[in-house]
Coordinates of C-alpha atoms and ligand atoms in Angstrom, one line a residue:
X250 CA 8.2 -10.3 -29.1
X251 CA 6.2 -7.1 -29.1
X252 CA 4.0 -6.2 -26.1
X253 CA 0.9 -7.0 -28.2
X254 CA 2.2 -10.4 -29.3
X255 CA 3.2 -11.2 -25.7
X256 CA -0.3 -10.2 -24.6
X257 CA -1.9 -12.5 -27.2
X258 CA 0.3 -15.3 -26.1
X259 CA -0.7 -14.9 -22.6
X260 CA -4.4 -14.9 -23.6
X261 CA -5.0 -11.3 -22.5
X262 CA -7.8 -9.3 -24.0
X263 CA -7.3 -5.8 -25.4
X264 CA -8.2 -4.2 -22.1
X265 CA -5.4 -6.1 -20.4
X266 CA -2.8 -5.0 -22.8
X267 CA -0.3 -2.3 -21.9
X268 CA -0.6 -3.3 -18.3
X269 CA 3.2 -3.5 -18.0
X270 CA 3.0 -3.0 -14.3
X271 CA 1.5 -6.5 -13.8
X272 CA 4.8 -8.1 -14.5
X273 CA 6.9 -5.3 -13.1
X274 CA 8.9 -5.1 -9.9
X275 CA 8.9 -1.8 -8.1
X276 CA 11.6 -0.6 -5.8
X277 CA 10.8 2.0 -3.1
X278 CA 13.3 4.7 -2.3
X279 CA 13.1 6.8 0.8
X280 CA 15.2 9.7 -0.5
X281 CA 16.6 11.1 2.7
X282 CA 18.1 7.7 3.6
X283 CA 19.2 6.4 0.3
X284 CA 22.4 8.2 -0.9
X285 CA 23.8 11.6 0.0
X286 CA 25.7 13.4 -2.8
X287 CA 26.8 16.6 -1.1
X288 CA 27.8 15.7 2.4
X289 CA 24.9 17.3 4.3
X290 CA 24.0 14.0 5.8
X291 CA 20.7 13.8 3.9
X292 CA 20.1 11.6 0.9
X293 CA 19.2 13.5 -2.3
X294 CA 18.2 13.2 -6.0
X295 CA 21.8 13.3 -7.3
X296 CA 22.6 10.5 -4.8
X297 CA 19.8 8.5 -6.4
X298 CA 21.0 9.2 -9.9
X299 CA 24.5 7.9 -8.9
X300 CA 22.9 4.6 -7.9
X301 CA 20.8 3.9 -10.9
X302 CA 23.2 1.4 -12.3
X303 CA 22.9 -0.5 -9.0
X304 CA 19.1 -0.6 -9.5
X305 CA 19.5 -1.5 -13.2
X306 CA 21.6 -4.4 -12.2
X307 CA 19.0 -5.6 -9.7
X308 CA 16.5 -5.5 -12.6
X309 CA 13.7 -3.4 -11.3
X310 CA 11.2 -1.7 -13.6
X311 CA 10.2 1.3 -11.6
X312 CA 11.1 3.4 -8.6
X313 CA 8.5 4.6 -6.1
X314 CA 10.0 7.7 -4.8
X315 CA 8.8 8.8 -1.4
X316 CA 8.0 12.6 -1.4
X317 CA 10.6 15.0 -2.7
X318 CA 8.4 18.0 -3.1
X319 CA 8.9 21.2 -1.1
X320 CA 8.1 20.5 2.5
X321 CA 9.0 21.7 6.0
X322 CA 9.7 18.0 6.7
X323 CA 7.5 17.7 9.8
X324 CA 6.7 14.2 8.6
X325 CA 9.7 13.7 6.3
X326 CA 8.1 15.1 3.2
X327 CA 4.5 13.8 3.7
X328 CA 3.6 17.4 4.5
X329 CA 4.0 19.2 1.1
X330 CA 4.1 23.0 0.9
X331 CA 4.6 23.1 -2.9
X332 CA 3.5 20.3 -5.1
X333 CA 5.3 21.7 -8.2
X334 CA 8.7 22.2 -6.7
X335 CA 11.4 20.0 -5.2
X336 CA 12.6 20.5 -1.7
X337 CA 16.1 22.2 -1.8
X338 CA 17.3 19.5 0.6
X339 CA 16.8 16.9 -2.2
X340 CA 17.9 19.1 -5.1
X341 CA 16.1 21.1 -7.8
X342 CA 13.4 20.6 -10.5
X343 CA 16.3 20.1 -12.9
X344 CA 17.7 17.3 -10.8
X345 CA 14.2 15.7 -10.9
X346 CA 14.0 16.0 -14.7
X347 CA 17.5 14.5 -14.9
X348 CA 16.5 11.6 -12.7
X349 CA 13.5 10.9 -14.9
X350 CA 15.7 11.0 -18.0
X351 CA 18.5 8.9 -16.6
X352 CA 16.2 6.3 -15.1
X353 CA 14.4 6.2 -18.5
X354 CA 17.7 5.3 -20.2
X355 CA 17.8 2.2 -18.0
X356 CA 14.1 1.5 -18.7
X357 CA 13.2 2.4 -15.1
X358 CA 10.1 4.6 -14.6
X359 CA 9.7 7.1 -11.7
X360 CA 6.6 6.8 -9.6
X361 CA 5.9 10.0 -7.6
X362 CA 4.4 9.9 -4.1
X363 CA 1.3 12.1 -4.1
X364 CA 0.1 13.2 -0.7
X365 CA -3.4 14.5 -1.4
X366 CA -5.3 13.8 1.8
X367 CA -3.5 16.7 3.4
X368 CA -1.0 19.4 2.7
X369 CA 1.5 21.2 4.9
X370 CA 0.2 24.0 7.0
X371 CA 2.9 26.1 5.2
X372 CA 1.3 25.5 1.8
X373 CA 0.1 28.8 0.4
X374 CA -3.5 27.4 0.2
X375 CA -3.5 27.0 4.0
X376 CA -1.7 30.3 4.7
X377 CA -4.6 31.9 2.8
X378 CA -7.2 29.6 4.2
X379 CA -6.6 30.7 7.8
X380 CA -6.8 34.5 6.9
X381 CA -10.5 34.5 7.1
X382 CA -13.7 32.6 6.6
X383 CA -14.4 34.4 3.4
X384 CA -11.0 33.8 1.9
X385 CA -11.3 31.9 -1.4
X386 CA -9.0 29.2 -0.1
X387 CA -10.8 28.8 3.3
X388 CA -12.9 25.9 2.0
X389 CA -9.9 24.0 0.7
X390 CA -9.6 22.6 4.2
X391 CA -12.0 21.1 6.7
X392 CA -13.2 23.7 9.3
X393 CA -15.7 23.4 12.1
X394 CA -16.9 25.7 14.8
X395 CA -16.0 24.9 18.4
X396 CA -18.4 23.0 20.6
X397 CA -20.0 24.2 23.8
X398 CA -19.1 27.3 25.9
X399 CA -16.2 29.6 25.2
X400 CA -13.1 29.0 27.2
X401 CA -9.9 31.0 27.5
X402 CA -10.9 34.0 25.3
X403 CA -13.2 32.6 22.7
X404 CA -11.6 29.2 22.2
X405 CA -14.3 26.5 22.5
X406 CA -14.1 22.8 22.9
X407 CA -13.1 20.8 19.8
X408 CA -16.1 19.6 17.7
X409 CA -15.5 16.0 18.9
X410 CA -12.9 13.9 20.5
X411 CA -11.4 12.4 17.3
X412 CA -7.6 11.7 17.6
X413 CA -4.8 12.3 15.2
X414 CA -2.6 9.4 14.0
X415 CA 0.5 11.0 15.6
X416 CA -1.1 11.7 18.9
X417 CA -3.4 14.4 20.4
X418 CA -6.7 15.8 19.1
X419 CA -7.5 15.8 15.4
X420 CA -8.7 19.4 15.7
X421 CA -6.6 22.5 16.0
X422 CA -7.9 25.9 16.9
X423 CA -7.1 28.9 14.7
X424 CA -7.8 32.2 16.6
X425 CA -7.8 34.3 13.4
X426 CA -10.9 32.5 12.0
X427 CA -12.3 31.3 15.4
X428 CA -12.6 27.8 14.0
X429 CA -10.9 24.4 14.3
X430 CA -9.3 22.7 11.3
X431 CA -9.3 18.9 11.0
X432 CA -6.0 16.9 10.7
X433 CA -5.8 13.2 10.7
X434 CA -2.0 13.3 11.0
X435 CA 0.2 16.0 12.7
X436 CA -1.0 19.5 13.3
X437 CA 1.2 20.6 10.5
X438 CA -0.8 18.3 8.1
X439 CA -4.2 19.9 7.7
X440 CA -6.7 17.7 5.8
X441 CA -7.8 18.9 2.4
X442 CA -11.5 19.2 1.7
X443 CA -12.2 17.0 -1.3
X444 CA -15.9 18.1 -1.2
X445 CA -14.7 21.3 -2.9
X446 CA -14.6 21.0 -6.7
X447 CA -12.1 23.8 -7.0
X448 CA -9.7 22.0 -4.8
X449 CA -10.1 18.8 -6.8
X450 CA -9.4 20.8 -10.0
X451 CA -6.2 22.2 -8.6
X452 CA -5.2 18.6 -7.7
X453 CA -5.9 17.3 -11.2
X454 CA -3.9 20.2 -12.7
X455 CA -0.8 19.5 -10.6
X456 CA -1.0 15.8 -11.4
X457 CA -1.2 16.5 -15.1
X458 CA 1.8 18.9 -14.7
X459 CA 3.8 16.0 -13.4
X460 CA 2.5 13.6 -16.1
X461 CA 3.9 16.2 -18.6
X462 CA 7.3 15.9 -17.0
X463 CA 7.4 12.2 -17.9
X464 CA 6.7 10.4 -14.6
X465 CA 5.7 6.8 -14.9
X466 CA 3.0 6.8 -12.3
X467 CA 1.9 7.7 -8.8
X468 CA 1.6 6.2 -5.4
X469 CA -1.4 7.8 -3.6
X470 CA -0.8 8.4 0.1
X471 CA -3.7 7.4 2.4
X472 CA -6.0 7.7 -0.5
X473 CA -8.8 5.9 1.4
X474 CA -9.0 8.8 3.8
X475 CA -9.7 11.7 1.3
X476 CA -13.5 11.4 1.6
X477 CA -13.7 12.0 5.3
X478 CA -16.8 13.1 7.1
X479 CA -15.6 14.1 10.6
X480 CA -19.1 15.0 11.8
X481 CA -20.0 11.4 11.4
X482 CA -16.5 10.3 12.6
X483 CA -15.8 8.8 9.1
X484 CA -12.1 8.9 8.2
X485 CA -11.5 6.1 5.7
X486 CA -13.8 4.6 3.0
X487 CA -16.2 7.6 3.1
X488 CA -19.3 7.4 1.0
X489 CA -17.9 9.6 -1.8
X490 CA -14.5 7.9 -2.0
X491 CA -14.9 5.9 -5.2
X492 CA -16.8 8.8 -6.9
X493 CA -13.8 11.0 -6.2
X494 CA -11.4 8.3 -7.4
X495 CA -13.2 7.8 -10.7
X496 CA -13.2 11.5 -11.3
X497 CA -9.5 11.8 -10.4
X498 CA -8.6 8.9 -12.7
X499 CA -10.6 10.2 -15.6
X500 CA -9.2 13.7 -15.3
X501 CA -5.6 12.6 -15.0
X502 CA -4.3 9.0 -15.0
X503 CA -6.3 7.7 -17.9
X504 CA -4.7 10.1 -20.3
X505 CA -1.4 8.3 -20.1
X506 CA 0.2 4.8 -19.7
X507 CA 0.8 5.0 -16.0
X508 CA 0.9 2.8 -12.9
X509 CA -1.2 4.0 -10.0
X510 CA -1.1 2.5 -6.6
X511 CA -3.4 3.5 -3.7
X512 CA -2.4 3.1 -0.1
X513 CA -5.5 1.8 1.6
X514 CA -5.1 0.6 5.1
X515 CA -8.8 -0.1 5.4
X516 CA -9.4 -2.0 2.1
X517 CA -11.2 -5.4 2.1
X518 CA -11.0 -7.6 -1.0
X519 CA -14.4 -6.2 -2.1
X520 CA -13.2 -2.6 -1.9
X521 CA -10.0 -3.6 -3.6
X522 CA -11.9 -4.8 -6.6
X523 CA -13.3 -1.3 -6.9
X524 CA -10.0 0.4 -6.5
X525 CA -8.2 -1.8 -9.0
X526 CA -11.1 -2.6 -11.3
X527 CA -9.6 -4.1 -14.5
X528 CA -11.7 -1.6 -16.5
X529 CA -9.2 1.0 -15.3
X530 CA -11.8 3.3 -13.9
X531 CA -9.9 4.0 -10.7
X532 CA -6.3 2.8 -10.0
X533 CA -3.9 0.0 -11.2
X534 CA -3.7 -1.6 -7.8
X535 CA -4.1 -1.3 -4.1
X536 CA -1.5 -1.4 -1.4
X537 CA -3.2 -2.9 1.6
X538 CA -2.0 -4.0 5.0
X539 CA -4.1 -6.9 6.2
X540 CA -1.2 -9.4 6.3
X541 CA 1.2 -6.9 7.9
X542 CA -1.0 -5.9 10.8
X543 CA -1.3 -9.4 12.3
X544 CA 1.3 -9.2 15.1
X545 CA -0.4 -6.8 17.4
X546 CA -3.1 -7.3 20.0
X547 CA -6.5 -7.1 18.3
X548 CA -8.3 -3.8 18.7
X549 CA -5.2 -2.1 20.0
X550 CA -2.3 -0.3 18.5
X551 CA 0.7 -1.6 16.5
X552 CA 2.8 -1.0 19.6
X553 CA 0.9 -3.6 21.5
X554 CA 2.9 -6.6 20.4
X555 CA 1.6 -10.1 19.8
X556 CA 3.2 -13.1 18.2
X557 CA 2.4 -13.6 14.5
X558 CA -0.5 -16.0 14.1
X559 CA 1.0 -18.0 11.2
X560 CA -2.2 -19.9 10.1
X561 CA -4.0 -16.5 10.0
X562 CA -1.2 -15.1 7.8
X563 CA -1.7 -17.9 5.3
X564 CA -5.5 -17.4 5.4
X565 CA -5.1 -13.7 4.7
X566 CA -2.6 -14.2 1.8
X567 CA -4.7 -17.0 0.3
X568 CA -7.9 -14.9 0.5
X569 CA -6.4 -11.9 -1.3
X570 CA -4.9 -14.2 -3.9
X571 CA -8.1 -15.9 -4.6
X572 CA -10.6 -13.1 -4.4
X573 CA -8.7 -10.7 -6.6
X574 CA -7.9 -13.2 -9.3
X575 CA -9.2 -11.8 -12.6
X576 CA -11.0 -9.0 -10.7
X577 CA -8.4 -6.7 -9.4
X578 CA -4.7 -6.3 -8.6
X579 CA -2.8 -6.3 -5.4
X580 CA 0.7 -5.2 -4.3
X581 CA 3.1 -7.7 -2.7
X582 CA 5.2 -6.3 0.1
X583 CA 6.8 -7.0 3.4
X584 CA 8.3 -3.6 3.9
X585 CA 8.0 0.1 3.3
X586 CA 9.1 3.3 5.1
X587 CA 6.4 2.9 7.8
X588 CA 7.2 -0.7 8.7
X589 CA 10.0 -2.5 10.6
X590 CA 12.4 -4.7 8.7
X591 CA 10.9 -8.0 7.8
X592 CA 13.9 -10.2 8.5
X593 CA 13.9 -8.9 12.1
X594 CA 10.2 -9.1 12.3
X595 CA 9.2 -12.5 11.0
X596 CA 12.5 -14.0 9.9
X597 CA 15.7 -14.4 12.0
X598 CA 18.2 -11.6 12.0
X599 CA 20.8 -13.6 13.8
X600 CA 22.1 -17.0 12.7
X601 CA 19.7 -17.4 9.8
X602 CA 19.6 -13.9 8.5
X603 CA 20.5 -14.8 5.0
X604 CA 18.4 -17.9 4.8
X605 CA 15.3 -16.3 6.3
X606 CA 15.6 -13.1 4.2
X607 CA 15.7 -15.2 1.1
X608 CA 12.8 -17.4 2.3
X609 CA 10.6 -14.4 2.8
X610 CA 11.5 -13.1 -0.6
X611 CA 10.8 -16.4 -2.4
X612 CA 7.5 -16.8 -0.5
X613 CA 6.3 -13.3 -1.5
X614 CA 7.6 -13.1 -5.1
X615 CA 5.9 -16.3 -6.2
X616 CA 2.5 -14.9 -5.6
X617 CA 0.2 -12.9 -7.9
X618 CA 0.5 -9.1 -7.7
X619 CA 3.2 -6.5 -8.2
X620 CA 6.1 -7.0 -5.8
X621 CA 7.7 -4.0 -4.0
X622 CA 11.2 -4.1 -2.7
X623 CA 12.0 -1.5 -0.1
X624 CA 15.5 -0.1 -0.1
X625 CA 17.9 -2.4 1.8
X626 CA 15.4 -5.3 1.9
X627 CA 17.4 -6.7 -1.0
X628 CA 20.4 -6.8 1.3
X629 CA 18.6 -8.3 4.2
X630 CA 19.0 -5.1 6.3
X631 CA 17.7 -5.4 9.9
X632 CA 15.9 -3.3 12.5
X633 CA 17.9 -0.9 14.7
X634 CA 17.8 -0.8 18.5
X635 CA 18.8 2.7 19.4
X636 CA 18.4 4.8 22.6
X637 CA 15.4 7.0 22.5
X638 CA 17.4 10.1 21.7
X639 CA 18.5 8.7 18.4
X640 CA 14.9 8.4 17.0
X641 CA 13.8 11.0 14.5
X642 CA 10.3 10.0 13.5
X643 CA 7.5 12.2 14.8
X644 CA 5.3 9.1 15.5
X645 CA 8.0 7.5 17.6
X646 CA 8.9 10.6 19.5
X647 CA 5.2 11.4 20.3
X648 CA 4.5 7.8 21.2
X649 CA 7.3 7.7 23.7
X650 CA 6.2 10.8 25.5
X651 CA 2.5 9.8 25.5
X652 CA 3.0 6.3 26.8
X653 CA 5.4 7.5 29.6
X654 CA 2.8 10.0 30.6
X655 CA 0.2 7.3 30.7
X656 CA 2.4 5.3 33.1
X657 CA 3.9 2.7 30.9
X658 CA 7.3 1.4 32.0
X659 CA 10.2 2.8 29.9
X660 CA 11.5 -0.7 29.1
X661 CA 8.1 -1.8 27.7
X662 CA 7.8 1.3 25.5
X663 CA 11.4 0.8 24.2
X664 CA 10.5 -2.8 23.4
X665 CA 7.6 -1.6 21.2
X666 CA 9.8 1.1 19.6
X667 CA 12.6 -1.4 18.8
X668 CA 10.0 -3.8 17.3
X669 CA 7.8 -1.3 15.4
X670 CA 9.3 2.2 15.0
X671 CA 9.2 3.5 11.5
X672 CA 12.8 4.5 11.9
X673 CA 13.8 0.8 11.6
X674 CA 13.2 1.3 7.9
X675 CA 14.7 4.7 7.7
X676 CA 18.3 4.1 8.8
X677 CA 20.7 4.9 6.0
X678 CA 21.1 2.5 3.1
X679 CA 24.2 0.3 3.7
X680 CA 26.4 0.7 0.6
X681 CA 29.8 -0.5 1.8
X682 CA 31.9 -1.1 4.9
X683 CA 33.4 2.4 4.8
X684 CA 32.6 5.3 7.1
X685 CA 28.8 5.8 7.5
X686 CA 28.3 2.7 5.3
X687 CA 29.1 4.9 2.2
X688 CA 25.8 6.7 2.7
X689 CA 27.3 10.2 3.4
X690 CA 30.7 12.0 3.8
X691 CA 29.1 14.1 6.5
X692 CA 27.0 13.5 9.6
X693 CA 24.0 11.3 8.8
X694 CA 20.6 12.7 9.8
X695 CA 19.9 9.4 11.6
X696 CA 22.5 6.8 12.9
X697 CA 23.7 4.2 10.6
X698 CA 22.9 0.6 11.8
X699 CA 26.2 -0.6 13.3
X700 CA 25.9 -3.9 11.4
X701 CA 26.8 -2.2 8.1
X702 CA 30.3 -3.7 8.1
X703 CA 28.7 -7.1 7.6
X704 CA 25.5 -6.2 5.8
X705 CA 26.2 -3.9 2.8
X706 CA 25.7 -3.8 -1.0
X707 CA 29.4 -3.9 -2.0
X708 CA 29.6 -7.4 -0.4
X709 CA 26.6 -8.7 -2.2
X710 CA 26.3 -7.4 -5.7
X711 CA 28.6 -9.8 -7.3
X712 CA 27.7 -12.8 -5.1
X713 CA 24.9 -14.9 -6.6
X714 CA 24.4 -16.6 -3.2
X715 CA 23.7 -13.3 -1.4
X716 CA 20.3 -12.0 -0.5
X717 CA 20.8 -9.5 -3.3
X718 CA 21.5 -12.4 -5.7
X719 CA 18.2 -14.0 -4.7
X720 CA 16.1 -10.9 -5.3
X721 CA 17.8 -10.4 -8.6
X722 CA 17.0 -14.0 -9.6
X723 CA 13.4 -13.6 -8.5
X724 CA 13.0 -10.6 -10.7
X725 CA 14.6 -12.4 -13.7
X726 CA 12.3 -15.4 -13.2
X727 CA 9.2 -13.1 -13.1
X728 CA 10.1 -11.6 -16.4
X729 CA 10.8 -15.0 -18.0
X730 CA 7.7 -17.0 -17.0
X731 CA 4.2 -15.7 -17.4
X732 CA 3.0 -18.0 -14.7
X733 CA 4.3 -15.5 -12.2
X734 CA 2.0 -12.8 -13.5
X735 CA -1.0 -14.8 -14.5
X736 CA -1.0 -18.1 -12.7
X737 CA -4.0 -19.0 -10.6
X738 CA -3.1 -19.4 -6.9
X739 CA -3.8 -22.4 -4.8
X740 CA -2.8 -22.7 -1.1
X741 CA -1.4 -26.1 0.0
X742 CA -1.1 -27.5 3.5
X743 CA -3.3 -24.7 4.9
X744 CA -3.2 -26.2 8.4
X745 CA 0.5 -26.9 8.6
X746 CA 2.1 -24.9 11.4
X747 CA 5.5 -24.5 9.9
X748 CA 5.2 -24.7 6.1
X749 CA 3.9 -22.1 3.7
X750 CA 3.3 -23.8 0.4
X751 CA 1.3 -23.0 -2.7
X752 CA 1.0 -23.5 -6.4
X753 CA 0.3 -21.2 -9.3
X754 CA -1.1 -22.6 -12.5
X755 CA -1.3 -21.1 -16.0
X756 CA -1.8 -23.1 -19.2
X757 CA 0.4 -26.1 -18.9
X758 CA 2.7 -24.6 -16.4
X759 CA 2.7 -25.1 -12.7
X760 CA 4.9 -23.2 -10.2
X761 CA 5.3 -24.7 -6.7
X762 CA 6.6 -22.7 -3.7
X763 CA 7.4 -24.5 -0.5
X764 CA 8.8 -22.5 2.5
X765 CA 9.7 -23.5 6.0
X766 CA 8.7 -20.4 7.9
X767 CA 10.6 -21.3 11.1
X768 CA 14.0 -22.3 12.5
X769 CA 13.4 -26.0 13.0
X770 CA 13.9 -28.7 10.5
X771 CA 10.6 -30.2 9.4
X772 CA 9.2 -32.9 7.2
X773 CA 7.3 -31.9 4.1
X774 CA 4.5 -34.1 2.6
X775 CA 5.1 -32.7 -0.9
X776 CA 8.3 -34.7 -1.5
X777 CA 6.9 -36.7 -4.3
X778 CA 5.5 -33.7 -6.2
X779 CA 8.8 -32.0 -5.9
X780 CA 10.6 -35.0 -7.4
X781 CA 8.7 -34.5 -10.7
X782 CA 9.6 -30.8 -11.0
X783 CA 12.6 -28.6 -11.9
X784 CA 14.1 -26.6 -9.0
X785 CA 14.1 -22.9 -10.1
X786 CA 15.5 -21.4 -7.0
X787 CA 16.3 -22.3 -3.4
X788 CA 18.1 -20.9 -0.4
X789 CA 20.4 -23.8 0.4
X790 CA 23.1 -25.0 -1.9
X791 CA 22.1 -28.6 -2.2
X792 CA 18.9 -30.5 -1.5
X793 CA 19.9 -33.4 0.7
X794 CA 16.5 -35.0 1.2
X795 CA 13.6 -33.9 -0.9
X796 CA 11.0 -34.3 1.9
X797 CA 13.1 -32.4 4.6
X798 CA 13.1 -28.7 4.9
X799 CA 16.0 -27.2 6.9
X800 CA 15.6 -24.0 9.0
X801 CA 13.9 -21.3 6.8
X802 CA 14.5 -23.4 3.7
X803 CA 12.6 -22.2 0.7
X804 CA 12.3 -23.9 -2.7
X805 CA 10.6 -22.8 -5.9
X806 CA 9.8 -25.4 -8.6
X807 CA 8.6 -25.3 -12.1
X808 CA 6.7 -28.2 -13.8
X809 CA 4.1 -29.2 -16.3
X810 CA 0.6 -30.2 -15.4
Ligands
TEU905 O1 0.9 6.5 6.0 C1 -0.4 6.3 6.5 C2 -0.5 5.8 7.8 O2 -1.7 5.5 8.2 C3 0.7 5.6 8.6 O3 1.3 6.8 8.9 C4 0.3 5.0 9.9 O4 -0.5 5.8 10.6 C5 1.6 4.7 10.6 O5 2.6 4.2 9.8 C6 1.2 3.6 11.6 O6 2.3 3.4 12.4 C7 1.2 7.4 5.0 C8 2.7 7.5 4.8 O7 3.1 6.3 4.3 C9 3.3 7.9 6.1 O8 4.7 7.9 6.0 C10 2.8 9.3 6.5 O9 3.3 9.6 7.7 C11 1.3 9.3 6.5 O10 0.7 8.7 5.4 C12 0.8 10.7 6.5 O11 1.1 11.3 5.2
CA906 CA1 22.4 15.7 0.6

């Protein structure tokens, strides 16, 4: 069937056609932790190329590649100093072109990570910008005069007390120009000034340059923060945000058949409908975090741990499923490079690691949206619990120092770090049970999780009953049945404190997903419905009693309406 015929069959109008990314599954690679080809302990592009067959076997359609552009690596590449070159640590532009070509041979598209809210302070724009207030690049960044009386030789007080995400003030003084610049992240990540049309033009040009190279799309880092207005303390969802996005889309993305995904921490369903409007005026989809921020004390930071409110989790998923239906498009994810490992977080990384990892996969992949698999998730990789000296992430390192200064007990801070540090996701990919899990021949830049002898790809790829086997099957099913892409969602048993159950309906077809989210055996009132349907996938070998769900048991059924 051609794409057009398939589109017709699924009852899509012309506008909907060519939206290949709706039935796609995207795999995220964090390059420095994926595969090292030259023994320097850091993953690289040639390493990724050597693993394309592994990804082809899994069945994914696209790779979201965390940043590989030239960067001083203050925030592991989310601080770019040249948007048109590859960091030598990862390889060369030729390697990147080879990756795009080799992936293409396997029908895998490469999605670049665009960091457009800020650049590195070592980018030539910023180097110029801080030379003088009349430098043509000065206005590419966000500058303000100091506040109040001069202190220590001209330095005034910062314009206000806004804080940066990685600690400290969001303002940094530059003596040469006698002004502060604004940075929402580290001091080495000065915010770009999107109010300046020349800066916006530069950005469109570099995006079009990458489109010419054949990339399949873009992930847009903290895109909801580009329209900042620090004088009014506005960081995300600034008044001009969607105006900027529409211009950006018109000048770049709309010229090609691309997928675009906007990272938007502050999105509501209403805002998401703007971002991912089916008329294609902004982006393909949003990547929002409402479900993944639930296990922290309200109004506090992610480090302030709270148990997961399960009913709330269901309410959040249900609301996004319902309110975006036909009006927008969402990403489905448990993990990325900023989040702890889901099997350790909301599953069980001990006795029921395999069962709970599969349950979480089945629960998520039955919903509407584009699923993302973060490297190692398909193996059921777990959090790490290192000593503080083994952490590499700027956020974790700063947090530790700041909280100890504030008087927190060391044990409490370490508990937060073990639960939530971004490095949980950044330990090296576990390929096999050889030295360093087969990630590198050298010294890895961050410790390998010691459980690699048990949890590794080599053990799982040929085993249909492995976590890998489950993800592979979920991808196959999504390709086979349009109900995964199009079906209308309905939550079942919304008040049940153990079960997560829902249906999807499209035409005559109904999909039913029933998951026991916890480690106790429970009764399920949907036994009779399940009797009438065909079991597509489950995480236990045999169903003993239809109406009983064992620890973390998940089942996915297909039936007619
Ligand atoms: O993340 C945005 C972001 O808000 C997170 O860094 C968040 O502050 C943090 O994870 C909370 O713990 C994006 C990237 O995904 C992240 O890796 C970058 O560090 C950040 O932007 C800056 O570019
Ligand atoms: Ca390397």
